[in-house]
Short mmCIF file of C-alpha atoms in Angstrom, two decimals:
data_model
loop_
_atom_site.label_atom_id
_atom_site.label_comp_id
_atom_site.label_asym_id
_atom_site.label_seq_id
_atom_site.Cartn_x
_atom_site.Cartn_y
_atom_site.Cartn_z
CA MET A 1 111.54 -24.98 -74.08
CA SER A 2 108.39 -26.99 -72.27
CA GLU A 3 111.11 -28.40 -70.15
CA ARG A 4 112.30 -25.18 -69.02
CA LYS A 5 108.62 -24.14 -68.58
CA THR A 6 107.75 -27.19 -66.31
CA MET A 7 110.84 -26.66 -64.04
CA THR A 8 110.01 -23.12 -63.63
CA GLN A 9 106.16 -24.25 -62.93
CA GLU A 10 107.57 -26.62 -60.51
CA ALA A 11 110.02 -23.62 -58.61
CA VAL A 12 106.64 -21.27 -58.57
CA GLY A 13 104.86 -24.30 -56.66
CA ARG A 14 107.89 -24.44 -54.69
CA ASP A 15 107.88 -20.67 -53.38
CA THR A 16 104.32 -20.97 -53.45
CA SER A 17 104.30 -23.62 -50.72
CA ARG A 18 107.05 -21.94 -48.73
CA GLY A 19 105.15 -18.63 -48.34
CA ALA A 20 102.01 -21.04 -47.27
CA SER A 21 103.85 -22.44 -44.81
CA ASP A 22 105.45 -19.04 -43.70
CA ALA A 23 102.10 -17.60 -43.30
CA GLU A 24 100.99 -20.39 -41.05
CA ARG A 25 104.22 -20.53 -39.22
CA VAL A 26 103.29 -16.67 -38.20
CA THR A 27 100.04 -17.10 -37.68
CA SER A 28 100.57 -19.79 -35.27
CA ARG A 29 103.07 -17.85 -33.28
CA LEU A 30 101.50 -14.73 -33.38
CA ARG A 31 98.62 -16.33 -31.85
CA GLN A 32 100.20 -17.86 -29.42
CA ALA A 33 101.66 -14.72 -28.02
CA ILE A 34 98.16 -12.78 -28.33
CA VAL A 35 96.76 -15.47 -26.35
CA ALA A 36 99.49 -15.55 -23.83
CA GLY A 37 99.21 -11.71 -22.96
CA GLU A 38 102.47 -10.90 -24.83
CA PHE A 39 100.61 -8.16 -26.58
CA ALA A 40 98.17 -5.88 -24.85
CA PRO A 41 94.56 -5.38 -25.67
CA LYS A 42 94.45 -2.17 -28.58
CA GLN A 43 98.14 -2.61 -28.90
CA ARG A 44 99.28 -2.01 -32.69
CA LEU A 45 100.56 -4.61 -34.57
CA VAL A 46 102.88 -3.01 -36.58
CA GLU A 47 104.10 -4.82 -39.52
CA THR A 48 107.93 -4.25 -39.94
CA ASP A 49 108.09 -5.09 -36.60
CA LEU A 50 106.61 -8.28 -36.53
CA ILE A 51 108.44 -9.11 -39.95
CA GLU A 52 111.49 -8.79 -37.69
CA MET A 53 110.06 -10.27 -34.89
CA PHE A 54 108.93 -13.68 -36.71
CA ASP A 55 112.05 -13.31 -39.44
CA ALA A 56 108.86 -13.28 -42.10
CA SER A 57 107.99 -11.97 -45.16
CA ARG A 58 105.41 -8.94 -45.43
CA GLY A 59 103.12 -11.42 -47.34
CA ALA A 60 103.32 -14.06 -44.88
CA VAL A 61 102.70 -11.05 -41.43
CA ARG A 62 100.07 -9.98 -43.83
CA ALA A 63 98.06 -13.36 -44.61
CA ALA A 64 98.79 -13.86 -40.61
CA LEU A 65 96.87 -10.86 -39.50
CA ALA A 66 94.30 -11.33 -42.07
CA THR A 67 93.96 -14.42 -40.67
CA LEU A 68 93.23 -13.80 -37.21
CA ALA A 69 91.17 -11.00 -37.60
CA VAL A 70 88.62 -13.32 -38.85
CA GLU A 71 89.28 -15.25 -35.98
CA GLY A 72 88.26 -12.47 -33.81
CA LEU A 73 91.76 -11.80 -32.40
CA VAL A 74 93.13 -8.89 -34.53
CA GLU A 75 91.11 -5.74 -35.53
CA ARG A 76 91.97 -3.34 -38.73
CA VAL A 77 91.54 0.56 -37.84
CA ARG A 78 91.48 2.58 -40.51
CA ASN A 79 94.31 4.66 -41.37
CA ARG A 80 96.50 3.10 -38.54
CA GLY A 81 96.98 -0.59 -39.44
CA ALA A 82 96.08 -3.65 -37.00
CA ARG A 83 95.91 -3.76 -33.21
CA VAL A 84 94.86 -6.30 -30.79
CA ARG A 85 91.01 -6.47 -30.20
CA ALA A 86 89.76 -5.87 -26.99
CA VAL A 87 86.75 -7.46 -25.57
CA ASP A 88 84.12 -5.47 -23.72
CA LEU A 89 82.05 -7.00 -20.96
CA ASP A 90 78.42 -7.68 -23.25
CA GLU A 91 80.78 -9.20 -25.72
CA ALA A 92 82.58 -12.10 -22.95
CA LEU A 93 79.54 -12.92 -21.67
CA GLU A 94 78.04 -13.29 -25.03
CA ILE A 95 80.95 -15.80 -25.65
CA VAL A 96 80.21 -17.52 -22.26
CA GLU A 97 76.49 -18.04 -23.40
CA VAL A 98 77.61 -19.45 -26.80
CA ARG A 99 80.20 -21.95 -25.23
CA ALA A 100 77.38 -22.98 -22.99
CA ALA A 101 75.14 -23.99 -25.79
CA LEU A 102 77.69 -25.60 -27.60
CA GLU A 103 79.28 -27.28 -25.18
CA SER A 104 76.20 -28.55 -23.28
CA LEU A 105 75.28 -30.23 -26.75
CA CYS A 106 78.55 -31.71 -26.98
CA ALA A 107 78.78 -32.88 -23.40
CA ALA A 108 75.42 -34.75 -23.86
CA ARG A 109 76.78 -36.23 -26.85
CA ALA A 110 80.13 -37.33 -25.02
CA ALA A 111 77.81 -39.13 -22.31
CA GLU A 112 75.71 -41.04 -24.88
CA ARG A 113 79.18 -42.12 -27.13
CA VAL A 114 81.61 -42.77 -23.98
CA ASP A 115 83.88 -46.01 -23.83
CA GLU A 116 85.95 -47.37 -21.16
CA GLY A 117 89.08 -45.44 -22.58
CA GLY A 118 86.86 -41.94 -22.20
CA VAL A 119 85.94 -42.85 -18.67
CA ALA A 120 89.71 -43.65 -17.87
CA ARG A 121 91.18 -40.43 -19.53
CA LEU A 122 88.24 -38.28 -17.73
CA ARG A 123 88.92 -39.74 -14.63
CA ALA A 124 92.64 -39.26 -14.94
CA ILE A 125 91.95 -35.55 -15.99
CA GLY A 126 89.60 -35.05 -12.69
CA GLU A 127 92.55 -36.48 -10.15
CA VAL A 128 95.13 -33.96 -12.05
CA MET A 129 92.71 -31.13 -11.11
CA ARG A 130 91.88 -32.54 -7.53
CA ALA A 131 95.83 -32.66 -6.97
CA ALA A 132 96.39 -29.14 -8.63
CA VAL A 133 94.16 -27.42 -6.00
CA ASP A 134 95.09 -29.42 -3.66
CA ALA A 135 98.83 -28.42 -4.29
CA GLY A 136 97.75 -24.70 -4.63
CA ASP A 137 98.91 -25.09 -8.54
CA GLY A 138 97.02 -22.60 -10.59
CA GLU A 139 98.97 -23.19 -13.83
CA ALA A 140 98.19 -27.08 -13.49
CA TYR A 141 94.90 -26.50 -13.09
CA ALA A 142 94.34 -24.36 -15.90
CA GLN A 143 95.86 -26.61 -18.08
CA ALA A 144 93.75 -29.76 -16.90
CA ASN A 145 90.90 -27.54 -16.96
CA ARG A 146 91.79 -27.02 -20.79
CA ASP A 147 92.41 -30.79 -21.35
CA LEU A 148 88.58 -31.83 -19.69
CA HIS A 149 86.62 -29.41 -22.12
CA GLN A 150 88.97 -30.43 -24.71
CA GLU A 151 88.64 -34.08 -23.85
CA VAL A 152 84.73 -33.88 -23.70
CA MET A 153 84.66 -32.43 -27.20
CA ASP A 154 86.71 -34.98 -28.77
CA ILE A 155 84.74 -37.88 -26.81
CA SER A 156 81.53 -36.05 -28.68
CA GLY A 157 82.54 -36.73 -31.71
CA ALA A 158 81.70 -33.39 -32.60
CA LYS A 159 83.00 -31.71 -35.99
CA VAL A 160 82.10 -27.93 -36.07
CA ALA A 161 81.43 -27.10 -32.19
CA PRO A 162 85.43 -27.43 -30.88
CA ASP A 163 86.48 -24.95 -33.76
CA VAL A 164 83.94 -22.70 -32.69
CA VAL A 165 84.50 -22.92 -29.19
CA LYS A 166 88.23 -22.87 -29.61
CA ARG A 167 87.45 -19.33 -31.37
CA LEU A 168 85.37 -18.12 -29.00
CA ARG A 169 87.70 -19.25 -25.73
CA ALA A 170 90.98 -17.46 -27.81
CA GLN A 171 88.88 -14.10 -28.24
CA ASN A 172 88.32 -14.30 -23.84
CA VAL A 173 91.48 -16.08 -22.94
CA ARG A 174 92.76 -13.24 -21.01
CA TYR A 175 89.54 -13.31 -18.56
CA ARG A 176 89.88 -16.73 -18.58
CA ILE A 177 93.30 -16.93 -17.33
CA ARG A 178 93.14 -13.81 -14.66
CA LEU A 179 89.92 -15.49 -13.62
CA ALA A 180 91.50 -18.88 -13.10
CA MET A 181 94.49 -17.23 -11.42
CA GLN A 182 92.44 -15.87 -8.48
CA PRO A 183 93.20 -18.00 -5.37
CA HIS A 184 89.40 -19.21 -4.86
CA ARG A 185 88.28 -19.83 -8.58
CA PRO A 186 89.69 -23.32 -8.64
CA THR A 187 88.28 -24.36 -5.22
CA THR A 188 85.00 -23.01 -6.96
CA SER A 189 84.88 -24.77 -9.99
CA LEU A 190 86.80 -28.20 -9.21
CA PRO A 191 83.26 -29.69 -8.03
CA GLU A 192 81.38 -28.19 -11.29
CA HIS A 193 84.29 -29.86 -13.54
CA LEU A 194 84.07 -33.31 -11.47
CA GLU A 195 80.35 -33.39 -12.03
CA ILE A 196 80.62 -33.12 -15.68
CA VAL A 197 83.01 -36.05 -15.41
CA GLU A 198 80.96 -38.28 -13.17
CA ALA A 199 78.34 -37.26 -15.43
CA VAL A 200 79.34 -38.18 -18.69
CA CYS A 201 81.45 -41.31 -17.15
CA ALA A 202 77.63 -42.34 -15.91
CA LYS A 203 76.44 -42.14 -19.22
CA ASP A 204 73.84 -39.59 -18.85
CA PRO A 205 73.17 -37.17 -21.64
CA GLU A 206 70.87 -35.07 -19.71
CA ARG A 207 72.97 -34.31 -16.42
CA ALA A 208 76.23 -34.13 -18.53
CA ALA A 209 74.42 -31.17 -20.62
CA GLU A 210 73.18 -29.78 -16.84
CA ALA A 211 76.56 -29.98 -15.47
CA MET A 212 78.27 -28.28 -18.55
CA ARG A 213 75.32 -25.58 -18.25
CA ALA A 214 76.18 -25.22 -14.78
CA HIS A 215 79.77 -25.01 -14.94
CA LEU A 216 79.46 -22.32 -17.59
CA ASN A 217 76.91 -20.56 -15.67
CA SER A 218 79.43 -20.27 -13.08
CA VAL A 219 81.71 -18.76 -15.45
CA TYR A 220 79.28 -16.13 -16.53
CA GLU A 221 78.92 -14.75 -13.28
CA ALA A 222 82.51 -14.90 -12.20
CA THR A 223 83.29 -13.11 -15.52
CA ARG A 224 80.54 -10.39 -14.99
CA ASP A 225 82.13 -9.77 -11.17
CA TYR A 226 85.52 -9.52 -12.85
CA PHE A 227 84.37 -6.55 -15.02
CA ALA A 228 82.48 -5.15 -11.92
CA LYS A 229 85.81 -5.11 -9.78
CA LYS A 230 88.08 -4.26 -12.90
CA GLY A 231 85.73 -0.90 -13.38
#
């Protein structure tokens, strides 16, 4: 009896583990799809469709929707289920302001902590960004942009800010992508990013914080202009 009970408990444990990993898989894939723009703002997320799309259980899909609701990518609508959450101008601008506060702090800390390896990585990313602008490669520039911001946070050693910034960037991703793909935007932001690189590599915390703040102030203005043209 005891042996049978133990075997049952082990089976339940395996099922629970599979359920958890399935939910994590669906969460990751649905997050990526929303961020990539495969689902439009305010588009309904029908559970039966997601179950088929991701070959997952209803429980895994519901868990994924709950997680993404906490992250701000999905919203629950009474009597209508879930949908992709849309971000309006005020929220988009507030997101950039919060990012500026957090990332400027990280930039200052990165300048205090950067070592030779960090300097080499930052300068390498800067060169990739420069080459992408010269080649007119918007996608390569956008990827290097993400890499640079992540590298600064990694060097800073911050524990809380990176997760917060990641969620904020995800919520604003559609506008960031559209801004980045505008022909003039990489040319405008390249010197801003290169100044961040130089400030951190110079181990100047005040300059690094100001460079990051100036860059994100530029993003703030570009976001506001984007909404104005869109409206």
